[in-house]
Coordinates of C-alpha atoms and ligand atoms in Angstrom, one line a residue:
M1 CA -16.6 13.1 -0.9
Q2 CA -14.8 14.7 2.0
I3 CA -11.9 12.6 3.3
L4 CA -11.3 13.0 7.0
R5 CA -7.6 13.3 8.0
N6 CA -6.5 12.0 11.4
L7 CA -2.7 11.9 11.3
T8 CA -0.3 10.8 14.0
E9 CA 2.1 13.4 15.2
D10 CA 5.1 11.3 14.5
L11 CA 5.1 11.4 10.7
A12 CA 8.6 10.6 9.7
P13 CA 10.6 7.4 10.0
A14 CA 12.8 7.2 13.0
A15 CA 15.9 6.7 10.9
P16 CA 16.5 7.5 7.2
L17 CA 15.2 4.7 4.9
D18 CA 17.7 2.8 2.8
P19 CA 16.2 1.4 -0.5
S20 CA 18.9 -1.3 -0.6
S21 CA 17.9 -2.7 2.8
I22 CA 14.1 -2.6 2.7
A23 CA 12.6 -5.8 1.3
F24 CA 9.6 -5.3 -0.9
G25 CA 6.2 -5.8 0.8
K26 CA 7.2 -5.9 4.5
T27 CA 7.5 -2.3 5.8
F28 CA 4.3 -0.3 5.9
S29 CA 4.1 3.5 6.3
P30 CA 2.1 4.7 9.3
H31 CA -1.2 5.7 7.7
F32 CA -3.9 4.1 5.6
F33 CA -7.0 5.2 3.8
V34 CA -10.3 3.4 4.4
A35 CA -14.0 3.8 3.4
D36 CA -17.0 1.5 3.7
Y37 CA -19.8 0.7 1.2
R38 CA -23.2 0.2 2.7
N39 CA -26.7 0.9 1.4
G40 CA -25.4 1.5 -2.1
E41 CA -22.9 4.2 -1.3
W42 CA -19.3 4.9 -0.1
A43 CA -19.1 6.6 3.3
G44 CA -16.7 7.3 6.2
A45 CA -13.7 8.0 4.0
R46 CA -10.7 8.7 6.1
I47 CA -6.9 8.8 6.2
A48 CA -5.9 7.5 9.7
P49 CA -3.1 5.7 11.6
L50 CA -2.7 2.2 10.1
E51 CA -4.6 -0.3 12.2
S52 CA -6.0 -3.8 11.9
F53 CA -9.7 -4.1 11.1
S54 CA -12.0 -6.9 12.2
L55 CA -14.0 -9.1 9.8
H56 CA -16.8 -11.4 10.5
P57 CA -15.6 -15.0 9.8
G58 CA -18.5 -15.3 7.3
A59 CA -17.3 -12.2 5.2
L60 CA -17.8 -13.1 1.6
V61 CA -14.2 -12.3 0.7
L62 CA -12.9 -15.0 2.9
H63 CA -15.0 -17.7 1.2
Y64 CA -15.4 -16.7 -2.5
A65 CA -12.5 -14.4 -3.1
Q66 CA -14.5 -11.3 -4.0
E67 CA -11.5 -8.9 -3.9
V68 CA -9.8 -6.5 -6.3
F69 CA -6.6 -4.6 -5.9
E70 CA -4.1 -2.2 -7.6
G71 CA -0.4 -1.6 -7.5
M72 CA 1.1 1.9 -8.2
K73 CA 4.1 4.0 -7.1
A74 CA 4.9 7.5 -5.9
F75 CA 8.4 8.9 -6.7
R76 CA 10.5 11.5 -5.0
Q77 CA 11.1 14.5 -7.3
P78 CA 14.2 16.6 -7.7
D79 CA 12.5 19.6 -5.9
G80 CA 11.7 17.3 -2.9
G81 CA 8.0 16.9 -3.9
V82 CA 6.3 13.6 -4.5
A83 CA 4.6 12.5 -7.8
L84 CA 2.4 9.5 -8.6
F85 CA 2.8 7.8 -12.0
R86 CA -0.4 7.7 -14.2
P87 CA -2.8 7.1 -11.2
E88 CA -5.9 7.6 -13.5
M89 CA -4.9 4.4 -15.3
N90 CA -5.0 2.5 -11.9
A91 CA -8.3 4.2 -11.0
R92 CA -9.9 3.0 -14.3
R93 CA -8.4 -0.5 -14.1
F94 CA -9.7 -0.8 -10.5
Q95 CA -13.2 0.0 -11.8
A96 CA -12.8 -2.6 -14.6
S97 CA -11.7 -5.2 -12.0
A98 CA -14.6 -4.3 -9.7
R99 CA -17.1 -4.7 -12.5
R100 CA -15.8 -8.1 -13.5
M101 CA -16.0 -9.3 -9.9
A102 CA -19.6 -7.9 -9.4
M103 CA -18.4 -5.2 -7.0
P104 CA -19.4 -1.5 -6.8
T105 CA -17.0 0.8 -8.5
V106 CA -15.0 3.6 -6.8
E107 CA -15.4 6.9 -8.6
E108 CA -12.2 8.1 -10.2
G109 CA -12.1 11.3 -8.1
L110 CA -12.4 9.4 -4.8
F111 CA -9.7 6.9 -5.8
L112 CA -7.3 9.8 -6.8
N113 CA -8.0 11.7 -3.6
A114 CA -7.3 8.6 -1.6
V115 CA -4.0 7.7 -3.2
L116 CA -2.7 11.3 -3.6
G117 CA -3.9 12.2 -0.1
L118 CA -2.2 9.2 1.5
A119 CA 1.1 9.8 -0.4
D120 CA 0.9 13.3 0.8
A121 CA 0.3 12.3 4.5
D122 CA 3.2 9.8 4.4
H123 CA 5.5 11.7 2.1
A124 CA 8.4 11.3 4.5
W125 CA 8.3 7.6 3.6
V126 CA 8.8 8.1 -0.1
M127 CA 12.4 7.1 -0.5
E128 CA 14.9 8.8 -2.8
Y129 CA 16.0 7.1 -6.0
P130 CA 16.3 4.1 -6.4
G131 CA 13.5 3.7 -3.8
S132 CA 9.9 4.8 -4.1
L133 CA 6.6 4.4 -2.2
Y134 CA 4.5 1.4 -3.4
I135 CA 0.8 2.1 -3.1
R136 CA -1.7 -0.8 -2.7
P137 CA -5.4 0.0 -3.0
A138 CA -7.8 -2.9 -2.5
M139 CA -11.5 -3.6 -2.1
I140 CA -13.0 -6.6 -0.2
A141 CA -16.5 -8.0 0.2
T142 CA -17.4 -7.8 3.9
Q143 CA -21.0 -9.0 4.2
P144 CA -21.3 -12.1 6.4
Y145 CA -23.0 -14.5 4.1
I146 CA -22.2 -18.1 3.1
G147 CA -24.4 -18.2 0.0
V148 CA -22.4 -17.8 -3.2
S149 CA -23.4 -14.3 -4.1
S150 CA -22.2 -10.8 -4.5
S151 CA -21.8 -8.9 -1.2
N152 CA -23.8 -5.8 -0.3
E153 CA -21.1 -4.4 1.9
Y154 CA -17.5 -3.6 1.0
K155 CA -14.3 -2.0 2.4
F156 CA -12.0 0.0 0.1
F157 CA -8.6 0.7 1.7
V158 CA -5.2 1.8 0.6
V159 CA -1.9 0.9 2.3
T160 CA 1.5 2.2 1.3
L161 CA 5.0 0.7 1.6
P162 CA 8.5 2.2 1.2
A163 CA 9.9 0.0 -1.6
G164 CA 13.4 -0.8 -2.8
K165 CA 14.0 -3.2 -5.8
Y166 CA 11.3 -5.9 -6.1
F167 CA 13.8 -8.6 -7.0
A168 CA 16.5 -7.5 -4.5
N169 CA 16.6 -10.9 -2.9
H170 CA 16.7 -13.0 -6.1
D171 CA 18.4 -10.9 -8.6
P172 CA 21.3 -12.9 -10.0
G173 CA 22.9 -10.2 -12.1
P174 CA 22.7 -6.5 -12.9
G175 CA 18.9 -6.1 -13.5
A176 CA 18.1 -9.5 -14.8
V177 CA 16.3 -12.6 -13.4
D178 CA 15.8 -16.2 -14.4
V179 CA 12.2 -17.4 -15.0
L180 CA 10.4 -20.7 -15.0
V181 CA 8.2 -21.4 -18.1
A182 CA 4.9 -22.9 -16.8
E183 CA 4.1 -25.7 -19.1
S184 CA 2.0 -27.6 -16.5
M185 CA -0.3 -24.8 -15.4
V186 CA -2.3 -21.9 -16.8
R187 CA -3.4 -18.7 -14.9
A188 CA -6.0 -17.4 -17.3
W189 CA -8.4 -18.5 -20.1
P190 CA -10.8 -16.8 -22.5
G191 CA -13.8 -15.5 -20.5
G192 CA -11.9 -15.8 -17.2
T193 CA -10.4 -13.1 -15.0
G194 CA -6.8 -12.8 -16.4
N195 CA -7.3 -9.2 -17.6
V196 CA -8.3 -7.9 -14.2
K197 CA -6.5 -7.6 -10.9
T198 CA -8.2 -9.9 -8.4
A199 CA -6.7 -12.0 -5.6
A200 CA -7.6 -15.4 -7.0
N201 CA -5.4 -14.8 -10.1
Y202 CA -2.4 -14.7 -7.8
A203 CA -3.4 -17.5 -5.3
M204 CA -3.4 -20.0 -8.2
T205 CA 0.2 -19.0 -9.2
L206 CA 1.7 -19.6 -5.7
Q207 CA 2.3 -23.3 -6.0
I208 CA 4.4 -23.1 -9.2
T209 CA 6.0 -19.9 -8.1
A210 CA 7.2 -21.7 -4.9
K211 CA 8.7 -24.4 -7.2
A212 CA 10.5 -21.6 -9.2
I213 CA 11.8 -20.0 -6.1
A214 CA 13.0 -23.3 -4.7
A215 CA 14.9 -23.8 -8.0
G216 CA 16.6 -20.4 -7.5
L217 CA 14.4 -18.7 -10.1
S218 CA 12.5 -15.4 -9.6
Q219 CA 9.2 -15.5 -11.6
V220 CA 7.0 -17.7 -13.7
L221 CA 6.2 -17.1 -17.4
F222 CA 2.7 -18.3 -18.1
L223 CA 1.4 -19.6 -21.5
D224 CA -2.1 -19.7 -22.7
A225 CA -4.3 -22.7 -22.7
S226 CA -4.3 -23.2 -26.5
P227 CA -2.6 -26.2 -28.1
E228 CA 0.2 -23.8 -29.4
R229 CA 0.8 -22.7 -25.8
R230 CA 1.3 -19.0 -26.7
V231 CA 3.2 -16.7 -24.3
E232 CA 1.0 -14.5 -22.1
E233 CA 2.7 -12.8 -19.2
L234 CA 4.6 -13.4 -15.9
G235 CA 2.9 -14.0 -12.6
G236 CA 3.2 -10.3 -11.7
M237 CA 4.5 -8.5 -14.8
N238 CA 3.9 -8.3 -18.5
V239 CA 6.6 -9.8 -20.8
M240 CA 8.4 -8.2 -23.7
F241 CA 11.0 -9.4 -26.2
V242 CA 13.4 -7.7 -28.5
E243 CA 13.5 -9.4 -31.9
D244 CA 15.5 -8.0 -34.8
G245 CA 15.8 -4.7 -32.9
G246 CA 12.0 -4.3 -32.5
L247 CA 9.8 -4.8 -29.4
V248 CA 7.4 -7.7 -29.4
T249 CA 4.8 -8.2 -26.7
P250 CA 1.6 -10.3 -26.5
P251 CA -1.6 -8.4 -27.4
L252 CA -4.3 -7.6 -24.8
G253 CA -6.6 -10.4 -25.8
G254 CA -8.6 -10.5 -22.6
T255 CA -6.4 -13.0 -20.8
I256 CA -3.5 -10.8 -19.7
L257 CA -3.4 -7.7 -17.5
P258 CA -3.4 -4.4 -19.4
G259 CA -0.2 -3.2 -17.6
I260 CA 0.4 0.5 -17.1
T261 CA 4.1 -0.1 -17.4
R262 CA 3.5 -2.1 -20.6
D263 CA 1.5 0.8 -22.1
S264 CA 4.2 3.3 -21.0
V265 CA 7.1 1.2 -22.4
I266 CA 5.2 0.8 -25.7
T267 CA 4.7 4.6 -25.9
L268 CA 8.4 5.2 -25.1
A269 CA 9.6 2.7 -27.6
K270 CA 7.5 4.2 -30.4
D271 CA 8.7 7.6 -29.4
E272 CA 12.3 6.3 -29.7
G273 CA 11.6 5.0 -33.2
I274 CA 11.7 1.4 -32.0
A275 CA 9.2 -0.8 -33.9
V276 CA 6.5 -2.4 -31.7
R277 CA 4.6 -5.5 -32.6
E278 CA 1.9 -7.1 -30.5
Y279 CA 2.2 -10.8 -31.1
A280 CA 2.1 -13.8 -28.9
Y281 CA 4.8 -16.4 -29.7
S282 CA 3.9 -20.0 -29.5
L283 CA 6.3 -21.9 -27.2
V284 CA 7.9 -23.6 -30.2
E285 CA 8.5 -20.2 -31.9
L286 CA 9.8 -18.6 -28.7
I287 CA 12.4 -21.4 -28.2
A288 CA 13.4 -21.4 -31.9
R289 CA 13.9 -17.6 -32.0
V290 CA 15.8 -17.5 -28.8
K291 CA 18.1 -20.3 -29.9
S292 CA 18.7 -18.8 -33.4
G293 CA 19.6 -15.4 -31.8
Q294 CA 16.7 -13.5 -33.4
I295 CA 15.3 -12.8 -30.0
T296 CA 18.2 -10.9 -28.2
E297 CA 16.4 -9.6 -25.1
A298 CA 13.5 -10.4 -22.9
M299 CA 12.1 -8.3 -20.1
A300 CA 9.5 -8.2 -17.3
C301 CA 7.6 -4.9 -17.1
G302 CA 5.4 -3.9 -14.1
T303 CA 5.0 -1.3 -11.4
A304 CA 7.0 -3.4 -8.8
A305 CA 9.6 -4.7 -11.3
V306 CA 9.8 -1.6 -13.5
V307 CA 11.8 -3.1 -16.5
T308 CA 13.8 -6.1 -15.4
G309 CA 15.8 -8.2 -17.8
I310 CA 15.0 -11.9 -18.2
R311 CA 18.4 -13.7 -18.3
T312 CA 17.3 -17.3 -18.7
L313 CA 14.1 -19.2 -19.6
C314 CA 14.1 -22.4 -17.5
F315 CA 11.8 -25.3 -18.1
E316 CA 10.1 -27.7 -15.8
N317 CA 12.3 -30.6 -17.1
G318 CA 15.3 -28.6 -15.9
L319 CA 16.6 -27.4 -19.3
R320 CA 17.8 -23.8 -19.3
L321 CA 17.8 -21.5 -22.3
P322 CA 19.8 -18.2 -22.0
V323 CA 18.3 -15.2 -23.8
G324 CA 20.7 -13.0 -25.8
N325 CA 24.0 -12.3 -24.0
A326 CA 22.5 -13.7 -20.8
R327 CA 24.1 -11.1 -18.5
G328 CA 21.9 -8.3 -17.4
R329 CA 19.2 -6.0 -18.9
G330 CA 19.8 -5.9 -22.7
E331 CA 20.6 -2.7 -24.5
I332 CA 17.1 -1.8 -25.7
S333 CA 15.6 -2.9 -22.4
N334 CA 18.0 -0.7 -20.5
R335 CA 17.3 2.3 -22.8
L336 CA 13.5 1.9 -22.1
F337 CA 14.2 1.4 -18.3
E338 CA 16.3 4.6 -18.2
Q339 CA 13.6 6.6 -20.1
L340 CA 10.8 5.4 -17.9
Q341 CA 12.7 6.0 -14.6
G342 CA 13.9 9.4 -15.9
I343 CA 10.3 10.5 -16.3
Q344 CA 9.2 8.8 -13.0
Y345 CA 11.9 10.6 -10.9
G346 CA 11.4 13.9 -12.7
R347 CA 14.9 13.8 -14.2
Q348 CA 13.5 14.1 -17.7
P349 CA 10.7 16.2 -19.0
D350 CA 7.3 14.6 -18.4
K351 CA 6.5 14.9 -22.1
F352 CA 3.4 12.6 -22.0
G353 CA 1.9 14.3 -18.9
W354 CA 2.2 11.1 -16.8
L355 CA 3.0 12.5 -13.3
R356 CA 0.5 13.8 -10.7
R357 CA 1.8 15.7 -7.7
A358 CA 0.7 14.7 -4.2
A359 CA -0.3 18.3 -3.5
S360 CA 1.6 19.7 -0.6
A361 CA 4.2 17.0 -0.2
Q362 CA 7.6 18.2 0.7
S363 CA 10.7 16.4 1.9
Ligands
PLP1 N1 0.6 -8.6 -15.1 C1 0.3 -9.0 -13.8 C2 -0.3 -10.3 -13.6 C3 0.5 -8.1 -12.8 O1 0.2 -8.5 -11.5 C4 1.1 -6.8 -13.0 C5 1.4 -5.9 -11.9 O2 0.6 -5.2 -11.5 C6 1.4 -6.5 -14.3 C7 1.1 -7.4 -15.4 C8 2.0 -5.1 -14.7 O3 1.0 -4.1 -14.5 P1 1.4 -2.6 -14.2 O4 2.5 -2.2 -15.1 O5 0.2 -1.8 -14.3 O6 2.0 -2.7 -12.8
COI2 C1 2.7 -4.7 -9.2 O1 3.6 -4.6 -9.9 O2 2.1 -3.6 -8.7 C2 2.1 -5.9 -8.8 O3 1.0 -5.9 -8.3 C3 2.9 -7.1 -8.9 C4 3.0 -7.9 -7.7 C5 3.6 -7.2 -6.6 C6 1.7 -8.6 -7.4

């Protein structure tokens, strides 16, 4: 499908962007992509100046949360160009999320043209290392209807944001955060929607996340609903541990998000000769292995967080359990972080073919 381009003349930020002073999620670049689904097909695809759109108060998304989204990044390359990291994976996960939420899918080619075209249009907003451009595709149900049913009209849109460090405001040490272990709540269950990216999965985490933030913590670690309370993932990242020098991460059993960072870190670890085991610790096992020093590192992996160390596991009763040396990102976490960022910023060969250039983007 042809994407119309209607760009503003003033394409670059008025002053150079500084990754250390741009809080995640608040500054938008000047263009967005939008397309509408009606009568069984996508139409009207365009990249245009960012503007608000109006919604009927009866739009299905506002009542029954029929929404899916993605999170991905574009990185400034050494030659001044811009590259997206594994965008096909986001395109496919967006399709899987849409199917689960009874929504139409966006064909991979349209998704890729939308995100690559937008990163190209707003390439002046892709900050240099350690900054990047965060890309947020989303789809909402727009049909005005108060019956509980799937919409027959949708809007697919993409906004982008220059992004510094996700945890810039909370980070208590060099690349590590403290997390709250959620014993009183679950975010997913077998047969639910934990393995797709839909708004409601996040709305339900806000209450306990607010508690965590109020206690000076940065994220929440969720456990499954089984009597063993097995470790699943964080509110917005997958979780990994280092035990006896090997990487351990919960398997993709249908209740956690198949993270693209997770997949990339696993690939990098195997390539480095680090053993990888997919296993979900029970809460009792996790506490015992952290206390005994078998687990030496924990990390949060995601597009926004990249690889951030977990310094302390905190419990709802106030107890705090330091992980490993409890300072910053551990040695193996840091190695994987450096490898990943090296590829993303084009400092190391793209040996797995993960980068896609936003065609004509130049600094
Ligand atoms: N888990 C959840 C719940 C997330 O929201 C995210 C972020 O998108 C991730 C894991 C990590 O996924 P990815 O690495 O694809 O960003
Ligand atoms: C991401 O890492 O892209 C996320 O979506 C996590 C969070 C910002 C919701």
